[in-house]
Amino acid sequence: MATAVSVPSMDPNVARFVSRTHKNLINGKWVESESGESFATFNPATGEVLSNIAAGNSVDIDRAVKAARDAFENGPWSRMTAAERTKLIWKLADLLEKNLEEFAQLESLDNGKPLAVARAADVPLAVENFRYMAGWATKIEGNTIPLSVPYTPGAKYLAYTLREPIGVVGQIIPWNFPLLMAAWKLGPALTTGCTVVLKPAEQTPLTALRLGELIQEAGIPDGVVNIVTGLGEAAGAPLAAHPDVDKVAFTGSTEVGKLILQAAAGNLKKVSLELGGKSPNVVLDDADLDSAIAGAASAIFFNHGQCCCAGSRLYVEQKSFDKVVEGVAKAAEKINVGPGFNPGTQMGPLVSEEQLARVCGYLDVGVAEGAKAVTGGSRLGEKGYFVKPTVLVNTNEKMKVVQEEIFGPVVTAIPFRDADDLIPRANNSTYGLAAGVWTSDIKKAHSIAAKLRAGTVWINCYNIFDAALPFGGYKQSGWGREMGHEVLEQYTEVKAVCAAL
Ligand code: NAI
Ligand code: MG
C-alpha cells in the first residue's frame, strides 16, 4: 500500500489521488489488471513510495486493444462529425485548465520537477496542445486530382483523395514530461478520429490516469482512450507487437525505439518515434554573451537535463570559451536544487534511482576519460535522487560523455575555431534532434542553421515549444514529427478515389 505522503501545501485532492491503488481504464471502466498485481512509484525527492499502480500485462493490453477497435469500428466515435470531435477535445482542454493546480502538484510529486515549472510550462502547454489539435478536426482535407490516363483516351474521371484516421493507435510515453507527452500523443489521435491504447511510463503514470478521468468527464466515448499502466516489457512490448494495432507512437530511448520497430514488423504497423538526442548548442564570439550564457545554462539544466533536446554539447568559439564556461558554471552554482514542492526550488531530483545511477555512472566515465568538472560532478545529498548541475571541460568528440545521451544536468563544453571547424564536429553524432546558435550576425545564424543536421534549430533562444511548431529528429533521433500539421500525416491514411464519369 502507498504510505501517506505528507508534503506541505499539498492539495487534499492530490493527497487522495496518490493514496489510491490505481486501476486501468478499459472501455470506459476502471478495472484491475488481470494479474491483480500492482507496483509502486516513488517520490524522487525522498525515495519513498508515492502510489500503487496496476501492473498491466499482455492480457490487459489485448482487452484494451479490443475496446479501442470496437470504439473505432462501431462506437459513437466512428459516427461523430469532425465538429463534434473538436468540441470534446476543447472541453478536455478546459477541464485540464480548470484543474491546473492539481495536475501541477501531481506532476511535481511523481516526476520531481519544481511545482512552479509544472504550473507554468507542463500543464499550460498540454492545455494549448489539446486546443490547437481540437481545431484541426474540421480542417483535415484531401485534394481533387486531374487525371490524364493514356490507355483510356477520351474517358473522364473524377478523382479525389480522402484523409482517413489510421485506426487503433498504441502510444508509449516516457517520464520526463508525463502529462505533456500524453497530450502530444492524444491530441492528434483524437482530432483525426483514431482510438488509442496509452501506456504511460512506469515511473510517472499519475497525471495520465487523472487525465483519463477528465477524458470521461469531457464525454469522449468509452473505448476511445484506454490507459494501461505497466512496465515496458510487460505492457509496452505487447502493445508494440499487437497484430490489431494499426500504428504505434513512441517516445523514449533510442534502444527501445529499435525494439518497437522490430515488434512492429509482425503486422507492419506504422511507426513514429521520438528518441534521444545529444544536441549541440553553439555560441559565436559575436553573440550577446550574457543572454548566450543564460540560454546555454537553461538549455542543459531545464528539467534537470532530462530533455531529449537538451543542449548537452556546448560549442563555444575559442575567444569566448573561458568566459562562457565560467558564466555557465556560475549559473549552475546559483541553481537552487531541492524538492519540487519547496518554494524557490529551481531544479528537482532526477526521476528515479535508476536514472541517478545512470547519470552518476556517466560522471565517473567522464573523469576516467580525462574530462574535468568545472562545477558539480557528483550526487547531491544522500536522500532523494539529486545531482549537482555539472559543467565538463577537457572533452572531445571521441569521449562517451560527448557521444552518448546522459539525460541529466551535465553539459560538455568544447571550443571551436570557425564555422568550418564547427559544423562537422557539431554534426558528429548519431543523433539529430535539436541545436542552438547564438550570434548577432544574421547571415552566420541562418547559414549555420542550414548546415546543422537537426529537426529543430533555435537561434538566440532555446527550448521554445509551441503546438504549431513541428518537433522531431533527424538520424537516430527518430521517425516522423510531433505537433504542427505535420503530425496529422502520422495519424491518417490517404485514400485515392477514382470515379469514371
Ligand atoms: P525507455 O525507453 O526504456 O522508456 C520509455 C517508455 O518505453 C516507457 O513507457 C517504458 O515503459 C517503455 N518501454 C520500455 N521498454 C519497452 C519495450 N521493450 N517495449 C515497449 N515499451 C517499452 O527509457 P528509460 O529506460 O526510462 O530511460 C533510458 C534513457 O532513455 C534515458 O536515460 C534517456 O537517455 C532516454 N529517454 C529519452 C526520452 C525522450 O524524451 N526522448 C524520454 C525518456 C528516456
Ligand atoms: Mg528502459
XYZ file of C-alpha atoms and ligand atoms in Angstrom:
546
model
C 0.000 0.000 0.000
C 1.061 3.552 -0.546
C 2.482 5.238 2.508
C 0.870 8.531 3.431
C 2.810 11.287 1.714
C 2.960 14.474 3.670
C 4.124 17.444 1.709
C 3.438 20.984 2.891
C 0.699 22.735 0.942
C -0.474 19.628 -0.903
C -3.987 19.902 -2.303
C -6.283 17.404 -0.480
C -7.491 16.040 -3.847
C -3.895 15.287 -4.757
C -3.286 13.560 -1.436
C -6.391 11.417 -2.005
C -5.425 10.615 -5.577
C -1.897 9.445 -4.791
C -3.031 7.284 -1.859
C -5.391 5.253 -4.055
C -4.435 1.937 -5.602
C -4.781 2.769 -9.279
C -6.529 0.795 -11.995
C -6.515 0.676 -15.784
C -9.042 2.458 -17.986
C -10.522 -0.009 -20.474
C -13.706 0.612 -22.419
C -14.744 3.427 -20.089
C -14.314 1.394 -16.888
C -11.563 1.469 -14.281
C -10.512 -2.154 -13.916
C -7.839 -4.077 -12.059
C -5.092 -5.703 -14.045
C -5.686 -9.330 -14.996
C -2.860 -10.444 -12.705
C -4.260 -8.448 -9.770
C -0.712 -7.231 -9.207
C 0.482 -3.704 -8.703
C 3.812 -1.883 -8.463
C 4.950 1.185 -6.557
C 6.002 4.567 -7.880
C 8.334 6.675 -5.772
C 8.621 10.286 -4.762
C 12.007 11.147 -6.297
C 12.666 13.849 -3.705
C 12.619 11.305 -0.874
C 12.793 7.855 -2.426
C 9.590 6.939 -0.526
C 6.631 5.101 -2.030
C 4.196 7.563 -3.568
C 1.464 5.471 -5.163
C 0.483 1.942 -6.179
C -0.200 1.269 -9.827
C -1.838 -1.606 -11.722
C 0.762 -3.900 -13.282
C -0.718 -4.364 -16.738
C 0.378 -7.241 -18.958
C -0.374 -8.658 -22.409
C -3.895 -9.742 -21.389
C -4.768 -6.197 -20.287
C -3.265 -4.806 -23.479
C -5.307 -7.239 -25.529
C -8.529 -6.177 -23.755
C -7.686 -2.522 -24.291
C -6.936 -3.063 -27.982
C -10.269 -4.875 -28.430
C -12.081 -1.945 -26.773
C -10.240 0.549 -28.982
C -11.027 -1.496 -32.108
C -14.702 -1.711 -31.216
C -14.880 2.035 -30.498
C -13.158 2.732 -33.811
C -15.362 0.468 -35.932
C -18.745 0.579 -34.205
C -18.945 3.141 -31.419
C -20.430 6.646 -31.437
C -16.909 7.953 -32.121
C -16.982 6.425 -35.588
C -20.204 8.287 -36.447
C -19.310 11.628 -34.924
C -18.742 14.711 -37.040
C -15.410 16.494 -37.043
C -17.007 19.478 -35.296
C -18.257 17.220 -32.513
C -14.731 15.886 -32.016
C -13.431 19.470 -31.831
C -15.875 20.297 -29.035
C -14.931 17.226 -26.986
C -11.191 17.857 -27.269
C -11.728 21.542 -26.440
C -13.764 20.522 -23.399
C -10.946 18.263 -22.261
C -8.565 21.239 -22.539
C -10.934 23.374 -20.449
C -11.198 20.701 -17.759
C -7.424 20.349 -17.643
C -7.053 24.101 -17.291
C -9.653 24.166 -14.531
C -7.672 21.537 -12.638
C -4.268 23.069 -13.391
C -3.084 23.222 -9.798
C -3.993 19.607 -9.095
C -2.178 18.395 -12.230
C 0.879 20.549 -11.473
C 1.104 19.095 -7.973
C 0.695 15.512 -9.190
C 3.372 16.047 -11.836
C 5.796 17.597 -9.384
C 5.336 14.769 -6.858
C 5.573 11.986 -9.413
C 8.384 13.325 -11.590
C 10.280 15.552 -9.148
C 10.149 18.736 -11.220
C 9.612 22.090 -9.476
C 5.955 22.820 -8.871
C 6.432 26.289 -10.377
C 7.662 24.730 -13.642
C 4.768 22.280 -13.818
C 2.366 25.191 -13.258
C 3.979 27.487 -15.806
C 5.023 25.014 -18.513
C 3.867 21.392 -18.371
C 0.159 21.887 -17.723
C -0.421 25.054 -19.831
C 1.481 23.528 -22.776
C -0.689 20.403 -22.538
C -3.851 22.548 -22.464
C -2.737 24.545 -25.503
C -1.762 21.390 -27.345
C -5.281 19.996 -26.963
C -6.796 23.315 -28.106
C -4.533 23.569 -31.145
C -5.295 19.976 -32.114
C -9.044 20.414 -31.469
C -9.159 22.979 -34.278
C -7.630 20.625 -36.829
C -10.511 18.119 -36.830
C -12.558 20.274 -39.227
C -9.588 21.159 -41.447
C -8.227 17.779 -42.493
C -8.836 17.765 -46.240
C -7.976 15.807 -49.349
C -7.436 17.018 -52.925
C -9.148 16.759 -56.276
C -6.771 15.485 -58.899
C -6.944 15.859 -62.709
C -6.291 12.520 -64.472
C -4.794 12.028 -67.969
C -4.913 8.261 -68.378
C -3.178 7.384 -71.691
C -4.886 3.986 -72.242
C -8.492 5.267 -71.899
C -8.493 8.050 -74.486
C -11.448 10.403 -74.158
C -12.583 8.993 -70.795
C -13.379 11.395 -67.993
C -12.847 10.778 -64.293
C -13.453 12.479 -61.010
C -10.530 11.631 -58.740
C -10.050 12.812 -55.199
C -8.242 11.896 -52.005
C -9.624 11.402 -48.508
C -7.610 11.553 -45.315
C -8.956 8.875 -43.004
C -7.976 8.035 -39.435
C -5.258 5.395 -39.346
C -7.227 3.299 -36.815
C -6.193 1.889 -33.452
C -3.051 3.554 -32.151
C -0.701 2.315 -29.409
C 1.074 5.166 -27.627
C 4.020 4.565 -25.326
C 5.322 7.590 -23.460
C 8.219 8.497 -21.129
C 8.572 10.090 -17.696
C 10.311 13.415 -18.379
C 7.125 15.381 -19.261
C 4.458 12.811 -18.414
C 1.332 14.909 -18.974
C 2.705 16.860 -21.913
C 3.816 13.670 -23.688
C 0.309 12.260 -23.190
C -1.117 15.460 -24.711
C 1.313 15.419 -27.673
C 0.203 11.867 -28.396
C -3.529 12.001 -27.642
C -4.222 15.353 -29.341
C -3.529 14.293 -32.940
C -5.041 10.827 -32.422
C -8.331 12.287 -31.191
C -8.583 15.075 -33.751
C -8.101 12.652 -36.655
C -10.698 10.218 -35.235
C -8.374 7.411 -34.152
C -8.767 5.370 -30.969
C -5.960 4.803 -28.508
C -4.279 2.495 -26.034
C -1.929 4.666 -23.977
C 0.896 3.135 -21.921
C 2.379 5.735 -19.542
C 5.894 5.387 -18.121
C 6.033 3.185 -15.034
C 7.873 5.925 -13.098
C 5.217 8.624 -13.680
C 1.717 7.347 -14.512
C -0.318 9.622 -12.219
C -1.187 12.564 -14.464
C -2.145 10.264 -17.348
C -4.503 8.377 -15.021
C -6.088 11.599 -13.762
C -6.345 12.755 -17.394
C -8.257 9.520 -18.054
C -10.886 10.699 -15.564
C -11.152 14.051 -17.346
C -11.456 12.269 -20.702
C -14.537 10.547 -19.282
C -15.843 13.783 -17.772
C -15.440 15.546 -21.123
C -17.748 12.970 -22.692
C -15.239 11.337 -25.027
C -16.959 7.989 -25.688
C -15.940 4.798 -23.900
C -13.141 2.851 -25.533
C -11.730 5.823 -27.470
C -8.901 6.286 -24.976
C -7.796 3.272 -22.977
C -4.963 3.538 -20.471
C -2.928 0.533 -19.372
C -0.124 1.062 -16.866
C 2.756 -1.347 -16.503
C 6.417 -1.995 -17.085
C 7.928 -1.598 -20.527
C 8.487 -5.254 -21.265
C 5.227 -6.424 -19.678
C 2.816 -3.854 -21.158
C 4.724 -1.744 -23.721
C 6.179 -4.638 -25.699
C 2.842 -6.479 -26.273
C 1.269 -3.185 -27.366
C 4.032 -2.578 -29.920
C 3.686 -6.158 -31.176
C -0.122 -6.384 -31.153
C -1.474 -7.594 -34.532
C -4.619 -5.449 -34.320
C -2.836 -2.138 -33.644
C -2.508 -0.034 -36.804
C 0.145 2.350 -35.596
C 2.484 2.760 -32.658
C 3.820 6.113 -31.484
C 6.732 6.008 -29.065
C 8.816 8.500 -27.135
C 11.801 7.243 -25.151
C 15.246 5.773 -25.582
C 16.753 5.007 -28.979
C 17.441 1.498 -27.681
C 13.755 0.788 -27.016
C 12.787 2.657 -30.213
C 14.655 -0.020 -32.171
C 12.815 -2.772 -30.265
C 9.482 -1.104 -31.076
C 10.401 -1.108 -34.732
C 11.194 -4.829 -34.655
C 7.969 -5.593 -32.788
C 6.008 -3.571 -35.347
C 7.317 -5.728 -38.201
C 4.816 -8.516 -37.399
C 1.814 -6.699 -38.903
C 3.794 -3.825 -40.475
C 2.023 -1.293 -38.307
C 3.044 2.305 -38.928
C 5.639 3.659 -36.523
C 6.573 7.111 -35.292
C 9.499 7.529 -32.914
C 10.700 10.424 -30.792
C 14.062 9.280 -29.458
C 17.221 10.506 -27.805
C 19.419 13.466 -28.571
C 22.830 14.976 -27.936
C 22.129 18.444 -29.173
C 24.878 20.976 -29.974
C 24.393 24.482 -28.634
C 26.760 26.863 -30.419
C 27.959 30.237 -29.109
C 29.814 32.546 -31.508
C 32.158 35.341 -30.394
C 29.766 37.964 -31.704
C 26.820 36.759 -29.604
C 25.291 38.781 -26.794
C 27.250 36.704 -24.304
C 25.058 37.433 -21.299
C 21.992 36.004 -22.980
C 24.022 33.191 -24.568
C 25.348 32.183 -21.140
C 21.900 32.269 -19.538
C 20.492 30.423 -22.569
C 23.221 27.767 -22.534
C 22.640 27.128 -18.827
C 18.897 26.771 -19.238
C 19.339 24.671 -22.419
C 21.013 21.958 -20.341
C 19.646 22.477 -16.838
C 15.928 22.877 -17.639
C 14.068 19.803 -16.387
C 17.374 18.675 -14.806
C 18.755 17.840 -18.250
C 16.036 15.202 -18.699
C 15.023 16.612 -22.083
C 15.518 14.771 -25.349
C 16.531 18.127 -26.888
C 18.786 19.293 -24.005
C 21.682 21.459 -25.205
C 24.156 18.933 -23.842
C 27.129 19.718 -26.121
C 28.124 23.347 -25.698
C 30.388 24.559 -28.535
C 31.954 27.978 -27.933
C 34.112 29.985 -30.350
C 37.660 29.984 -28.979
C 37.986 33.612 -27.840
C 34.838 33.456 -25.711
C 35.309 29.921 -24.382
C 36.641 30.740 -20.898
C 34.111 33.492 -20.312
C 31.129 31.372 -21.403
C 32.245 28.317 -19.420
C 32.777 30.451 -16.336
C 29.356 32.057 -16.819
C 27.540 28.737 -17.258
C 29.379 27.293 -14.224
C 28.366 30.298 -12.123
C 24.765 29.939 -13.289
C 24.931 26.231 -12.343
C 26.146 27.068 -8.852
C 23.298 29.527 -8.332
C 20.598 26.965 -9.142
C 18.517 26.191 -6.092
C 18.321 22.371 -6.104
C 15.700 20.787 -3.848
C 12.355 19.008 -3.616
C 9.907 20.166 -6.274
C 7.395 21.310 -3.668
C 9.816 23.614 -1.819
C 9.169 27.241 -2.694
C 12.164 28.614 -4.552
C 13.316 25.244 -5.910
C 14.681 25.678 -9.444
C 15.875 22.124 -10.025
C 14.428 18.972 -8.512
C 15.748 15.426 -8.263
C 16.201 13.073 -11.210
C 13.181 10.900 -11.787
C 14.401 7.580 -10.371
C 17.148 5.696 -8.633
C 17.942 4.083 -11.989
C 18.375 7.491 -13.629
C 20.520 8.693 -10.714
C 22.784 5.669 -11.149
C 22.925 6.202 -14.918
C 23.894 9.875 -14.665
C 26.438 9.315 -11.872
C 27.868 6.453 -13.956
C 28.454 8.892 -16.822
C 30.131 11.356 -14.433
C 32.593 8.605 -13.416
C 33.153 7.631 -17.049
C 33.839 11.282 -17.937
C 36.534 11.605 -15.271
C 38.083 8.305 -16.381
C 38.123 9.615 -19.962
C 40.010 12.734 -18.823
C 37.174 15.254 -18.520
C 37.260 17.800 -15.718
C 34.233 19.117 -13.805
C 34.459 22.896 -13.524
C 31.486 22.659 -11.215
C 29.294 19.834 -9.914
C 30.352 16.319 -10.885
C 28.535 14.270 -8.258
C 25.338 13.355 -6.468
C 23.902 15.941 -4.097
C 22.987 14.716 -0.607
C 22.071 11.169 0.373
C 18.283 11.253 0.262
C 16.339 11.561 -2.994
C 17.848 11.431 -6.478
C 19.608 14.798 -6.688
C 22.630 15.526 -8.897
C 24.697 18.733 -8.891
C 24.434 20.773 -12.090
C 27.679 19.939 -13.862
C 29.927 21.537 -16.481
C 32.611 19.293 -18.002
C 35.651 20.618 -19.898
C 38.680 18.875 -21.469
C 36.228 16.924 -23.541
C 36.269 15.883 -27.197
C 34.077 14.040 -29.677
C 35.772 10.696 -29.024
C 34.508 10.583 -25.443
C 31.405 8.711 -24.310
C 30.209 11.756 -22.365
C 30.194 13.722 -25.644
C 28.636 10.972 -27.769
C 26.040 9.360 -25.509
C 22.856 10.854 -24.123
C 23.335 11.387 -20.365
C 19.813 12.714 -19.665
C 20.927 14.594 -16.575
C 22.197 18.098 -15.696
C 25.576 17.587 -17.351
C 26.969 19.691 -20.206
C 30.240 19.183 -22.047
C 31.935 22.396 -23.217
C 34.222 22.361 -26.257
C 35.952 25.290 -28.024
C 35.939 25.624 -31.826
C 37.930 27.771 -34.309
C 35.459 28.797 -37.014
C 32.397 27.558 -38.916
C 34.481 25.096 -40.971
C 35.819 23.561 -37.800
C 32.432 23.658 -36.066
C 29.977 22.060 -38.494
C 31.493 18.566 -38.817
C 32.037 18.436 -35.069
C 28.519 19.620 -34.210
C 27.134 17.042 -36.660
C 29.406 14.303 -35.314
C 26.593 12.462 -33.551
C 24.287 9.540 -34.177
C 21.504 11.893 -33.044
C 19.914 14.899 -34.761
C 17.096 16.203 -32.643
C 17.853 19.868 -31.930
C 20.535 22.534 -31.945
C 21.068 26.110 -30.837
C 23.023 29.018 -32.350
C 23.861 32.224 -30.511
C 25.150 35.098 -32.680
C 24.281 38.671 -33.611
C 25.224 38.037 -37.261
C 22.019 37.125 -39.079
C 23.884 35.656 -42.047
C 26.006 33.350 -39.907
C 22.922 32.347 -37.895
C 20.977 31.127 -40.914
C 23.948 29.624 -42.694
C 24.871 27.553 -39.611
C 21.198 26.627 -39.076
C 21.098 25.311 -42.652
C 24.151 23.098 -42.112
C 23.145 21.540 -38.800
C 21.526 18.107 -39.205
C 18.749 18.537 -36.643
C 14.950 18.613 -36.586
C 14.854 21.915 -34.680
C 17.337 24.800 -34.679
C 16.866 27.598 -32.164
C 18.562 30.929 -32.930
C 19.258 33.161 -29.913
C 16.804 31.112 -27.867
C 16.400 27.502 -26.727
C 13.609 25.135 -25.627
C 10.903 27.218 -27.295
C 7.906 24.960 -27.890
C 4.571 25.617 -29.481
C 1.817 23.235 -30.546
C 2.064 24.733 -34.058
C 5.807 24.045 -34.412
C 6.739 20.547 -35.600
C 9.243 18.682 -33.444
C 11.211 15.540 -34.200
C 14.527 14.104 -35.180
C 17.000 13.506 -37.968
C 19.160 10.372 -37.875
C 18.661 8.146 -34.801
C 16.587 10.778 -33.011
C 13.512 9.341 -34.591
C 10.922 8.972 -37.321
C 8.198 11.489 -38.040
C 7.234 14.742 -36.374
C 5.006 15.645 -33.442
C 2.819 18.759 -33.342
C 2.095 21.228 -36.119
C 0.111 19.975 -39.115
C 2.948 17.538 -39.848
C 1.815 15.204 -37.072
C -1.574 14.699 -38.747
C 0.129 12.740 -41.511
C 1.261 10.181 -38.949
C -2.341 9.582 -37.854
C -4.104 9.438 -41.223
C -4.133 7.219 -44.282
C -4.657 8.686 -47.744
C -7.384 7.073 -49.825
C -7.476 7.842 -53.564
C -10.982 7.555 -55.019
C -11.394 7.426 -58.787
C -14.833 7.534 -60.470
C -15.492 7.169 -64.185
C -17.896 9.856 -65.397
P 12.672 3.717 -22.046
O 12.846 3.973 -23.488
O 13.008 2.355 -21.513
O 11.166 4.044 -21.573
C 10.250 4.845 -22.277
C 8.896 4.144 -22.353
O 9.058 2.919 -23.060
C 8.295 3.750 -21.000
O 6.893 3.873 -21.063
C 8.669 2.287 -20.885
O 7.810 1.551 -20.047
C 8.550 1.822 -22.316
N 9.331 0.629 -22.652
C 10.499 0.199 -22.083
N 10.889 -0.948 -22.661
C 9.971 -1.255 -23.609
C 9.833 -2.320 -24.548
N 10.721 -3.299 -24.616
N 8.765 -2.285 -25.392
C 7.858 -1.298 -25.339
N 7.936 -0.277 -24.455
C 8.974 -0.252 -23.609
O 13.519 4.812 -21.275
P 14.128 4.746 -19.799
O 14.697 3.390 -19.516
O 13.118 5.254 -18.870
O 15.313 5.798 -19.910
C 16.539 5.391 -20.539
C 17.114 6.513 -21.346
O 16.259 6.786 -22.433
C 17.268 7.840 -20.642
O 18.442 7.907 -19.893
C 17.292 8.772 -21.815
O 18.580 8.782 -22.371
C 16.341 8.142 -22.813
N 14.998 8.739 -22.754
C 14.632 9.614 -23.737
C 13.415 10.265 -23.683
C 12.990 11.228 -24.721
O 12.243 12.152 -24.410
N 13.379 11.048 -25.973
C 12.493 10.059 -22.558
C 12.932 9.070 -21.608
C 14.150 8.459 -21.716
Mg 14.325 1.471 -20.173
